[in-house]
């Protein structure tokens, strides 16, 4: 008998047996789970996910080789990460620079292309926030590099010191408070709830900005002379603004 | 062999009266959630034009209401609507009563509680941070328990069937139940274990998109196709075109769809071979898609004007056309040269809306317009209103799809020039986003008409005095 014919007949007879149909559905799902998630994680992990052997699509003119130093988050940044998750920043901002030349050029600085995102950079990320939509720019390299530790006088905990961040802390605060004052035409909402009644950032806001400054800290790629972008000075009309706004308590 | 199969099947129809009280609960839930979560969607769309809309209320910021809309439309409307349809047709296809109406009602109540807890949690900031699995752990548990209760009822019904041979819609029902359970439990394993079990980094991204694509491919697709396979032949009053074709479609969909998740991560830091594998399987999806579409086209062919129920037929037919469109677009956009341009743009959002609204919601609309009059044993409250709903839904999704697709293509094109500042590409998108809001408003209007129509049909105590000829035919079809 034709073997294909008998296999086909066996498949046709499945429609009398709901248990076999269910088993088949489950089996196909399990095969997919193993191939797509479990094999890359448990077996292929050492070759493909960790280490430096990740094979990349080379649409690039040069194969960038950069030293990686993945820094774990400190406590403040972990809290800031939670703010980033629950406020849904990740719906509009990705954290992935793809292996595409124009994309690396776009997020570069001072004529240097931003390195594309490496697998190892996400090592401490749970949940991962690589993102799926760019209503705003990518944030994978918005932060800087860690140059040391200091004690935060407000909370008393040790926090990272950053250098060569794309934007200064002040710019980030001003931008979260009113994005359109810094970037005309921006569609990012204001976040008045991250600021107190005097316009000072709350602890949640400081956590969030600390997290943003950590992004991309695994690779030191900006030029040594890079200066973080500062917010413009606030124009004060003589005799009006200072006296009319309530002065914050010490 | 074929003769043996024929003799084992039981062609004699079984006459029983179905109470359908469980299906009515799921219908009511689907209607309520769809209106509620479409309002959230409209606010989300408006916030593109007016970014500071209600920004001082932390519960109504963009980042919190967007997941409420996306999760709610999937788990509050699509899944619930599909369950309502299958609670109607599984007893009829098996020739037996639903195993337990009481457990079905309890499952519906529990499911609604889960959706409410998850959505309220999102508004309060309890977000798990991964797309399509944002609901918190408590909500995950409630939804899983409700799903297990429902699956128990449906599987018991199928096991007690009077007809030995199972129609393909029943296969898709089983795929819907099993795959939803497997996919949901695995995808939300971090929520169900409250953070004890989880992946991290790139593996988390793989698991996330393994789940994220399965939400469309293994939850919405079998649910929607089960309904379409039952209601399409019913709507045009003709037998299914080819039964063996549907078997090929079923097993290929089951085997292939699960491999597509990694095509959401093309050009990112995941291993290269996984990107290629997902692209190959994306192309392979043409097999199930063309078998399904061929089957539906063949079923309708020659029976278009004989349809006793034109609204139902229109929705199912348009859903099939959109299914063909979206499933040609899907493998196309999974290819690397296309991903280069359109990934991260609004093209993807247009694609998602075309799949989930244009196809699977249209299937549910068609199913509801067919089954509600037969469940209630009275004609639909208003057929003109149903036709207006079709027009609103059709033009709404078409405007939304075209504006987002062209806008996404344009934005992706602008991104390929690094000298254009990012903010200029955002400003260039504004007219497309405005048109998207117009499309969304039309879809919402249609949905309100739909919900009102179904609500009046289910609650009205009298039969309307005048009904046109075509509807009289539909009424005569309400024999059982």
XYZ file of C-alpha atoms in Angstrom:
730
model
C 0.000 0.000 0.000
C 1.119 3.538 -0.728
C 2.656 4.849 2.515
C 1.528 8.442 1.854
C -1.983 7.169 1.328
C -1.981 5.355 4.647
C -0.571 8.373 6.498
C -3.248 10.554 4.949
C -5.923 8.082 5.952
C -4.566 8.048 9.481
C -4.820 11.849 9.559
C -8.372 11.676 8.203
C -9.383 9.232 10.902
C -8.265 11.697 13.575
C -11.570 13.465 13.193
C -13.236 10.713 15.169
C -10.931 11.011 18.177
C -10.888 14.277 20.085
C -8.197 13.038 22.467
C -5.746 12.442 19.626
C -6.552 15.824 18.133
C -5.861 17.471 21.489
C -2.619 15.540 21.855
C -1.537 16.645 18.384
C -2.273 20.284 19.148
C -0.276 20.088 22.374
C 2.601 18.286 20.686
C 2.990 20.900 17.952
C 2.915 23.642 20.566
C 5.603 21.934 22.630
C 7.851 21.517 19.584
C 7.518 25.217 18.883
C 8.235 26.091 22.514
C 11.386 23.985 22.527
C 12.645 25.291 19.210
C 11.874 28.935 19.753
C 12.486 29.501 23.465
C 13.860 26.566 25.437
C 16.599 25.423 23.039
C 18.046 28.908 22.555
C 17.881 29.502 26.301
C 19.211 26.270 27.779
C 21.313 24.723 25.010
C 22.254 27.442 22.596
C 22.490 30.006 25.381
C 26.213 29.805 25.942
C 26.959 30.254 22.270
C 24.288 32.619 21.141
C 22.856 34.552 24.055
C 25.766 35.077 26.403
C 29.398 35.517 25.476
C 30.620 37.508 22.525
C 29.846 35.032 19.808
C 26.413 36.340 18.866
C 26.204 36.214 15.118
C 24.794 39.419 13.743
C 23.336 40.428 10.446
C 26.127 42.340 8.761
C 24.583 45.186 6.858
C 27.370 47.248 8.353
C 30.335 48.675 6.538
C 32.593 47.708 9.422
C 32.271 45.055 12.064
C 32.326 47.071 15.240
C 34.317 45.532 18.054
C 33.718 47.256 21.338
C 34.606 46.242 24.890
C 31.506 45.402 26.917
C 31.190 46.050 30.642
C 27.666 45.235 31.741
C 26.866 47.080 34.966
C 24.061 45.801 37.236
C 21.397 48.266 38.300
C 21.638 49.890 41.704
C 18.589 50.027 43.981
C 17.490 53.445 42.782
C 17.686 52.432 39.138
C 15.657 49.300 39.792
C 12.911 51.462 41.290
C 13.189 53.768 38.303
C 12.854 50.802 36.010
C 9.592 49.975 37.728
C 8.385 53.535 37.108
C 9.372 53.152 33.443
C 7.336 49.948 33.256
C 4.212 51.081 35.061
C 4.021 54.486 33.350
C 4.253 52.682 30.011
C 7.280 54.559 28.654
C 8.158 51.378 26.768
C 5.111 51.607 24.530
C 6.671 54.526 22.643
C 10.386 54.111 23.249
C 12.374 51.069 22.194
C 15.663 50.043 23.767
C 17.240 48.408 20.769
C 19.569 49.812 18.170
C 19.250 47.431 15.288
C 22.170 46.265 13.175
C 21.329 48.847 10.545
C 23.810 51.529 9.566
C 21.375 54.435 9.325
C 19.998 53.608 12.716
C 23.426 53.552 14.326
C 24.212 56.849 12.632
C 20.956 58.405 13.843
C 21.619 57.651 17.503
C 25.318 58.442 17.283
C 27.117 61.480 18.704
C 29.894 63.701 17.465
C 30.276 61.809 14.206
C 30.614 58.454 15.975
C 27.943 55.848 15.316
C 26.167 54.377 18.288
C 27.064 50.695 18.634
C 24.194 48.353 17.904
C 22.621 46.608 20.896
C 24.396 43.499 22.117
C 22.610 40.513 23.632
C 24.693 40.692 26.791
C 23.533 44.226 27.513
C 20.103 42.879 28.454
C 21.514 40.407 30.962
C 19.979 42.061 34.042
C 16.670 42.972 32.380
C 13.462 41.493 33.659
C 11.073 42.227 32.149
C 12.910 43.008 28.945
C 12.001 46.408 27.554
C 13.310 46.127 24.011
C 10.017 47.554 22.821
C 8.013 47.282 19.634
C 7.040 50.831 18.659
C 8.905 54.080 18.155
C 6.527 56.939 18.655
C 9.555 58.482 20.316
C 13.259 57.952 19.718
C 15.154 54.886 20.800
C 16.577 55.005 24.324
C 19.142 52.206 24.185
C 22.060 54.660 24.321
C 20.449 57.630 26.053
C 22.495 57.138 29.212
C 26.201 57.308 29.888
C 28.909 55.267 31.542
C 29.350 54.565 35.246
C 32.372 56.316 36.671
C 31.858 55.769 40.372
C 29.573 55.734 43.378
C 28.241 58.358 45.716
C 25.851 58.492 48.638
C 22.536 60.083 47.767
C 21.862 62.604 50.558
C 18.075 62.267 50.196
C 17.762 58.512 50.543
C 21.089 57.669 52.097
C 21.774 54.860 49.625
C 24.734 54.402 47.304
C 24.016 55.368 43.695
C 26.004 55.391 40.456
C 27.766 58.481 39.133
C 27.506 58.855 35.386
C 29.580 60.609 32.770
C 28.986 61.246 29.074
C 25.224 60.790 29.281
C 23.392 62.074 26.235
C 21.348 64.506 28.340
C 22.021 65.929 31.762
C 19.715 65.146 34.687
C 18.364 68.683 34.529
C 17.400 68.257 30.881
C 15.576 65.028 31.682
C 13.655 66.642 34.547
C 12.682 69.623 32.411
C 11.689 67.322 29.573
C 9.502 65.090 31.737
C 7.822 68.162 33.156
C 7.086 69.832 29.811
C 8.438 68.031 26.718
C 7.259 70.685 24.271
C 9.256 73.437 25.966
C 12.444 71.608 24.935
C 11.314 69.760 21.809
C 8.635 71.738 19.947
C 6.138 69.424 18.270
C 6.786 66.531 20.634
C 3.818 64.245 21.335
C 5.150 63.006 24.673
C 2.696 63.830 27.464
C 3.629 65.991 30.403
C 4.097 64.118 33.657
C 2.985 66.635 36.302
C 2.564 63.830 38.803
C 6.302 63.233 38.854
C 6.815 66.740 40.275
C 5.732 68.342 43.512
C 3.816 71.600 43.816
C 7.000 73.664 43.535
C 8.046 71.932 40.349
C 10.787 69.903 41.981
C 11.198 66.264 40.919
C 9.769 63.698 43.295
C 11.681 60.611 44.363
C 9.911 58.580 41.638
C 11.098 61.076 39.046
C 14.678 60.960 40.314
C 14.550 57.139 40.221
C 13.275 57.225 36.651
C 15.970 59.611 35.487
C 18.651 57.558 37.242
C 17.404 54.546 35.296
C 17.475 56.477 32.015
C 21.075 57.502 32.645
C 21.992 53.843 33.110
C 20.753 52.833 29.646
C 23.616 51.876 27.387
C 26.181 51.994 30.170
C 27.807 48.756 29.031
C 29.692 50.412 26.184
C 31.860 53.531 26.372
C 31.522 54.915 22.877
C 30.938 58.658 23.039
C 33.989 60.839 22.400
C 35.993 61.776 25.478
C 35.133 65.445 25.053
C 31.373 64.838 24.866
C 29.292 67.263 26.942
C 25.773 66.246 27.994
C 22.997 68.377 26.546
C 21.800 70.868 29.154
C 18.327 72.420 29.445
C 18.128 76.032 28.291
C 18.207 78.588 31.106
C 14.733 79.591 32.274
C 14.015 83.163 31.167
C 12.840 85.238 34.114
C 10.956 88.421 33.415
C 12.302 91.113 35.749
C 10.386 91.435 38.974
C 7.630 88.927 38.203
C 8.392 85.223 38.085
C 10.493 84.826 41.200
C 8.199 86.706 43.535
C 4.935 85.286 42.218
C 5.790 81.615 42.557
C 5.764 80.143 46.057
C 9.203 79.434 47.364
C 9.816 75.792 48.245
C 10.644 74.941 51.850
C 14.167 73.883 52.613
C -11.220 3.408 3.524
C -13.406 6.329 2.604
C -16.481 4.138 2.764
C -15.516 2.985 6.216
C -15.329 6.586 7.339
C -18.704 7.379 5.881
C -20.415 4.447 7.581
C -18.972 5.368 10.956
C -20.385 8.866 10.869
C -23.900 9.465 12.088
C -25.785 11.694 9.670
C -29.125 11.642 11.439
C -29.923 15.012 13.024
C -30.717 15.176 16.701
C -33.623 17.395 17.762
C -33.107 19.002 21.136
C -33.836 22.409 22.608
C -30.825 24.384 23.740
C -31.226 26.849 26.586
C -28.104 28.873 25.589
C -28.101 30.721 28.891
C -24.321 30.291 29.165
C -23.782 31.709 25.687
C -25.967 34.704 26.579
C -23.711 35.547 29.505
C -20.654 35.537 27.289
C -22.491 37.612 24.647
C -23.405 40.254 27.202
C -19.833 40.333 28.517
C -18.389 40.730 25.030
C -20.725 43.633 24.218
C -19.978 45.480 27.453
C -16.219 45.070 27.288
C -16.025 45.996 23.606
C -17.704 49.358 24.203
C -15.656 50.050 27.325
C -12.288 49.212 25.815
C -12.986 50.939 22.506
C -13.532 54.138 24.471
C -10.051 53.642 25.884
C -8.781 53.119 22.363
C -10.374 56.351 21.200
C -8.790 58.283 24.065
C -5.452 56.704 23.166
C -5.823 57.834 19.560
C -6.847 61.350 20.636
C -3.753 61.631 22.812
C -1.585 61.604 19.695
C -3.220 64.853 18.634
C -3.623 66.279 22.149
C -0.693 64.858 24.142
C -1.570 66.726 27.319
C -5.151 65.461 27.422
C -5.858 64.655 31.126
C -2.139 64.379 31.787
C -2.602 65.540 35.386
C -4.654 62.409 36.143
C -2.053 59.679 36.574
C -4.587 56.915 35.830
C -5.355 58.319 32.392
C -1.862 58.877 30.998
C -1.098 57.384 27.613
C 1.158 54.664 28.980
C -1.585 53.330 31.227
C -4.676 53.430 29.020
C -2.963 52.014 25.959
C -2.484 48.540 27.479
C -6.015 48.712 28.895
C -7.260 49.102 25.326
C -4.998 46.455 23.780
C -5.391 43.817 26.477
C -9.071 44.561 26.909
C -9.939 44.230 23.248
C -8.173 40.869 23.092
C -9.214 39.278 26.373
C -12.420 41.228 26.961
C -13.865 41.307 23.457
C -12.207 38.875 21.031
C -11.794 35.880 23.308
C -15.138 36.467 25.012
C -16.921 36.893 21.684
C -15.387 33.692 20.372
C -16.407 31.837 23.517
C -19.960 33.155 23.139
C -20.034 31.823 19.589
C -18.653 28.424 20.533
C -21.062 28.086 23.459
C -23.751 28.454 20.795
C -22.443 26.133 18.100
C -20.652 23.374 20.015
C -23.905 21.928 21.411
C -25.451 22.120 17.946
C -22.479 20.465 16.250
C -22.254 17.709 18.840
C -25.993 17.093 18.985
C -26.052 17.285 22.743
C -26.765 19.897 25.353
C -23.957 21.969 26.795
C -22.456 19.884 29.583
C -23.164 22.455 32.266
C -24.722 25.858 31.785
C -24.031 26.710 35.412
C -20.264 26.198 35.144
C -20.292 28.199 31.900
C -22.020 31.119 33.638
C -19.593 30.938 36.549
C -16.676 30.871 34.132
C -18.066 33.984 32.416
C -18.410 35.813 35.729
C -14.911 34.803 36.786
C -13.456 35.776 33.417
C -15.062 39.213 33.646
C -13.658 39.605 37.132
C -10.201 38.736 35.805
C -10.436 41.265 32.982
C -11.650 43.909 35.427
C -8.883 43.211 37.950
C -6.257 43.283 35.209
C -7.515 46.513 33.654
C -7.964 48.278 36.973
C -4.473 47.161 37.914
C -3.075 48.655 34.715
C -4.756 51.989 35.452
C -3.252 51.897 38.937
C 0.194 51.157 37.495
C 0.444 47.373 37.991
C 1.960 46.559 34.630
C 4.120 43.473 33.999
C 6.056 45.312 31.328
C 5.747 42.909 28.420
C 3.505 43.463 25.471
C 0.201 41.512 25.426
C 0.849 40.088 28.905
C 0.414 43.197 30.995
C -2.311 41.926 33.334
C -1.117 41.380 36.895
C -0.630 38.005 38.566
C -3.950 38.000 40.414
C -5.784 38.634 37.168
C -3.735 35.892 35.467
C -4.839 33.397 38.097
C -8.518 34.355 37.791
C -8.411 34.135 34.002
C -6.672 30.750 34.046
C -9.193 29.290 36.510
C -12.091 30.623 34.425
C -10.537 29.166 31.287
C -10.040 25.739 32.855
C -13.704 25.723 33.939
C -14.836 26.630 30.439
C -12.526 24.072 28.807
C -13.873 21.390 31.118
C -17.443 22.126 30.034
C -16.648 22.219 26.325
C -14.464 19.103 26.385
C -17.138 17.195 28.283
C -19.678 18.329 25.700
C -17.471 17.155 22.856
C -16.762 13.851 24.582
C -20.524 13.247 24.933
C -21.267 14.069 21.303
C -23.994 12.224 19.431
C -22.306 12.635 16.039
C -19.248 10.455 15.875
C -17.439 12.452 13.245
C -16.259 15.879 14.294
C -16.720 18.854 12.003
C -13.624 21.029 11.549
C -15.088 23.839 13.673
C -14.882 21.493 16.644
C -11.196 20.893 15.948
C -10.595 24.604 15.969
C -12.555 24.880 19.207
C -10.253 22.336 20.813
C -7.210 24.139 19.427
C -8.639 27.387 20.797
C -9.138 25.926 24.284
C -5.847 24.033 24.543
C -3.599 26.584 22.903
C -5.070 29.468 24.862
C -4.405 27.590 28.080
C -0.858 26.578 27.109
C 0.079 29.923 25.632
C -1.428 31.960 28.433
C 0.058 29.901 31.250
C 3.515 29.838 29.702
C 3.457 33.490 28.647
C 2.320 34.697 32.059
C 4.462 32.309 34.054
C 6.116 35.245 35.830
C 2.735 36.635 36.830
C 1.286 33.281 37.852
C 4.295 32.530 40.062
C 4.416 36.188 41.188
C 7.901 36.622 39.834
C 9.402 33.371 41.075
C 9.866 31.842 37.616
C 10.945 34.094 34.803
C 13.407 34.535 31.974
C 15.650 37.542 31.674
C 17.198 39.599 28.924
C 17.110 38.266 25.399
C 15.482 34.988 26.441
C 12.686 37.036 27.982
C 12.240 38.800 24.658
C 12.057 35.441 22.867
C 9.508 34.121 25.358
C 7.560 37.368 25.154
C 7.189 37.262 21.394
C 6.677 33.528 21.357
C 3.659 34.417 23.470
C 2.852 37.716 21.753
C 2.501 36.258 18.306
C 0.664 33.235 19.679
C -1.990 35.557 21.085
C -2.911 36.353 17.504
C -1.967 33.052 15.872
C -3.019 30.499 18.465
C -5.790 32.304 20.368
C -7.536 34.723 18.000
C -7.050 32.620 14.861
C -8.478 29.250 15.974
C -11.268 31.026 17.844
C -12.195 33.154 14.857
C -11.810 30.352 12.321
C -13.921 28.001 14.433
C -16.725 30.546 14.305
C -16.183 31.220 10.598
C -16.132 27.515 9.723
C -19.474 27.059 11.454
C -21.244 30.264 10.461
C -19.957 30.688 6.904
C -21.779 27.633 5.482
C -24.792 28.527 7.643
C -24.873 32.121 6.437
C -24.996 31.167 2.748
C -26.927 27.949 3.353
C -24.510 25.666 1.525
C -22.170 22.873 2.641
C -18.467 23.437 3.214
C -16.548 23.465 -0.064
C -13.952 20.843 0.833
C -13.571 19.018 4.106
C -10.101 17.608 3.434
C -8.787 21.048 2.615
C -9.903 22.200 6.032
C -7.950 19.343 7.621
C -4.774 20.402 5.819
C -5.395 23.965 6.916
C -5.951 22.942 10.505
C -2.816 20.877 10.980
C -0.566 23.289 9.143
C -1.876 26.229 11.176
C -1.301 24.274 14.365
C 2.217 23.279 13.398
C 3.448 26.478 11.747
C 1.997 29.432 13.597
C 3.911 28.825 16.800
C 7.267 29.311 15.052
C 6.646 32.902 14.003
C 7.307 34.766 17.233
C 10.916 35.690 16.543
C 10.000 37.715 13.456
C 9.151 40.539 15.862
C 12.853 40.713 16.692
C 14.491 40.863 13.280
C 17.772 42.818 13.263
C 17.922 42.845 17.057
C 20.323 40.963 19.292
C 18.610 37.563 19.064
C 20.503 34.758 17.301
C 20.541 35.021 13.547
C 19.250 31.511 12.901
C 16.095 32.217 14.915
C 15.376 35.260 12.751
C 15.742 33.148 9.635
C 13.642 30.298 11.025
C 10.809 32.655 11.891
C 10.929 34.178 8.417
C 10.760 30.776 6.753
C 7.765 29.795 8.850
C 6.108 33.132 8.146
C 6.215 32.303 4.440
C 4.965 28.779 5.152
C 1.830 30.355 6.634
C 0.594 30.802 3.090
C -0.386 27.098 3.137
C -3.031 27.268 5.891
C -4.174 30.730 4.852
C -4.841 29.775 1.248
C -6.564 26.530 2.210
C -8.861 28.402 4.573
C -9.603 31.190 2.128
C -10.124 28.769 -0.769
C -12.542 26.840 1.379
C -14.570 29.915 2.267
C -14.580 31.250 -1.293
C -15.715 27.881 -2.586
C -18.434 27.710 0.046
C -19.871 31.101 -0.865
C -19.434 30.669 -4.611
C -22.797 30.277 -6.334
C -24.681 30.786 -3.078
C -24.188 34.527 -2.596
C -27.762 35.514 -3.429
C -29.292 32.539 -1.690
C -28.005 33.727 1.672
C -30.899 33.874 4.139
C -29.009 36.367 6.251
C -27.214 39.042 4.249
C -25.681 40.938 7.191
C -24.050 37.833 8.551
C -22.840 36.863 5.082
C -21.412 40.339 4.445
C -19.441 40.353 7.669
C -18.040 36.855 7.210
C -17.204 37.513 3.580
C -15.480 40.810 4.306
C -13.655 39.185 7.205
C -12.382 36.517 4.824
C -11.165 39.139 2.354
C -9.405 41.015 5.146
C -7.957 37.696 6.335
C -6.477 37.137 2.908
C -5.107 40.680 2.853
C -3.634 40.565 6.347
C -2.101 37.129 5.821
C -0.411 38.209 2.618
C 0.804 41.354 4.336
C 2.076 39.434 7.380
C 4.668 37.163 5.709
C 5.608 40.055 3.425
C 6.401 42.348 6.319
C 8.295 39.602 8.161
C 10.969 39.663 5.475
C 14.207 41.450 6.349
C 14.136 44.096 3.597
C 10.620 45.105 4.642
C 11.422 44.974 8.349
C 14.276 47.350 7.637
C 11.742 50.059 6.822
C 8.581 49.300 8.711
C 9.637 47.807 12.035
C 8.754 50.078 14.987
C 6.521 52.233 12.761
C 2.728 52.509 12.750
C 2.563 50.039 9.872
C 2.669 47.276 12.489
C -0.220 48.820 14.403
C -2.263 48.986 11.207
C -1.478 45.323 10.596
C -2.558 44.374 14.112
C -5.848 46.248 13.763
C -6.561 44.686 10.391
C -6.031 41.210 11.848
C -7.871 41.636 15.103
C -10.655 43.975 14.009
C -10.887 43.543 10.252
C -10.797 39.768 10.357
C -11.579 38.247 13.717
C -13.964 40.898 15.003
C -15.805 40.745 11.679
C -16.161 36.989 12.150
C -17.633 37.610 15.590
C -20.010 40.271 14.226
C -21.220 37.844 11.585
C -21.557 35.068 14.150
C -23.543 37.280 16.531
C -25.901 38.505 13.809
C -26.579 34.893 12.920
C -26.870 33.335 16.335
C -28.570 35.991 18.454
C -31.911 35.866 16.553
C -31.815 32.073 16.630
C -30.878 31.960 20.276
C -33.660 34.378 21.179
C -36.085 32.907 18.604
C -37.032 36.313 17.265
C -35.766 38.481 14.404
C -33.027 41.002 14.827
C -34.181 44.309 16.320
C -33.119 46.336 13.283
C -31.598 45.148 10.038
C -30.888 48.676 8.715
C -28.938 49.304 11.902
C -26.942 46.131 11.299
C -26.189 47.235 7.741
C -25.129 50.649 9.031
C -22.836 48.869 11.482
C -21.255 47.036 8.578
C -20.636 50.291 6.709
C -19.176 52.007 9.775
C -16.953 49.067 10.660
C -15.789 48.543 7.082
C -14.921 52.161 6.313
C -13.521 52.666 9.790
C -11.046 49.808 9.578
C -10.211 50.684 5.981
C -9.380 54.308 6.863
C -7.401 53.215 9.890
C -5.488 50.552 7.986
C -4.629 52.746 5.002
C -3.597 55.749 7.079
C -1.407 53.706 9.443
C 0.138 51.641 6.666
C 1.039 54.557 4.424
C 2.082 56.631 7.427
C 4.267 53.835 8.735
C 5.904 53.385 5.371
C 6.540 57.109 5.121
C 7.965 57.314 8.623
C 10.187 54.309 8.013
C 11.419 55.958 4.852
C 12.213 59.164 6.730
C 14.140 57.197 9.356
C 16.543 55.935 6.732
C 18.012 59.440 6.525
C 19.891 60.006 9.792
C 20.208 63.737 9.141
C 16.456 64.240 9.607
C 15.836 64.876 13.314
C 13.520 62.345 14.922
C 10.991 64.998 15.873
C 10.483 65.879 12.206
C 9.457 62.296 11.478
C 6.966 62.517 14.345
C 5.481 65.744 13.009
C 5.193 64.166 9.570
C 3.003 61.426 11.049
C 0.405 63.784 12.516
C -2.040 63.818 9.551
C -1.949 60.016 9.448
C -2.698 59.832 13.150
C -5.608 62.222 12.697
C -7.057 60.016 9.970
C -6.517 57.025 12.204
C -8.622 58.716 14.871
C -11.365 59.301 12.296
C -11.287 55.618 11.392
C -11.372 54.650 15.039
C -14.356 56.933 15.644
C -16.236 55.256 12.783
C -15.415 51.821 14.169
C -16.620 52.913 17.589
C -19.873 54.282 16.151
C -20.484 50.987 14.401
C -19.734 49.114 17.609
C -22.295 51.207 19.518
C -24.927 50.413 16.874
C -23.992 46.732 17.096
C -24.174 46.593 20.862
C -27.474 48.496 20.937
C -28.944 46.276 18.245
C -27.961 43.056 20.002
C -29.061 44.436 23.358
C -32.504 45.347 22.032
C -32.822 41.992 20.282
C -32.053 40.169 23.493
C -34.248 42.248 25.786
C -37.204 43.222 23.596
C -40.411 41.535 24.665
C -42.290 41.909 21.382
C -41.613 41.244 17.705
C -41.349 44.417 15.565
C -44.508 45.001 13.542
C -42.965 45.520 10.132
C -40.111 43.562 8.693
C -38.897 43.550 5.079
C -39.071 40.493 2.874
C -35.464 39.433 3.293
C -35.853 39.480 7.038
C -39.011 37.398 6.856
C -36.895 34.752 5.214
C -34.456 35.007 8.098
C -37.330 34.655 10.533
C -38.501 31.503 8.822
C -35.001 30.124 9.234
C -35.441 30.488 12.979
C -37.318 27.231 13.039
C -35.416 25.356 15.690
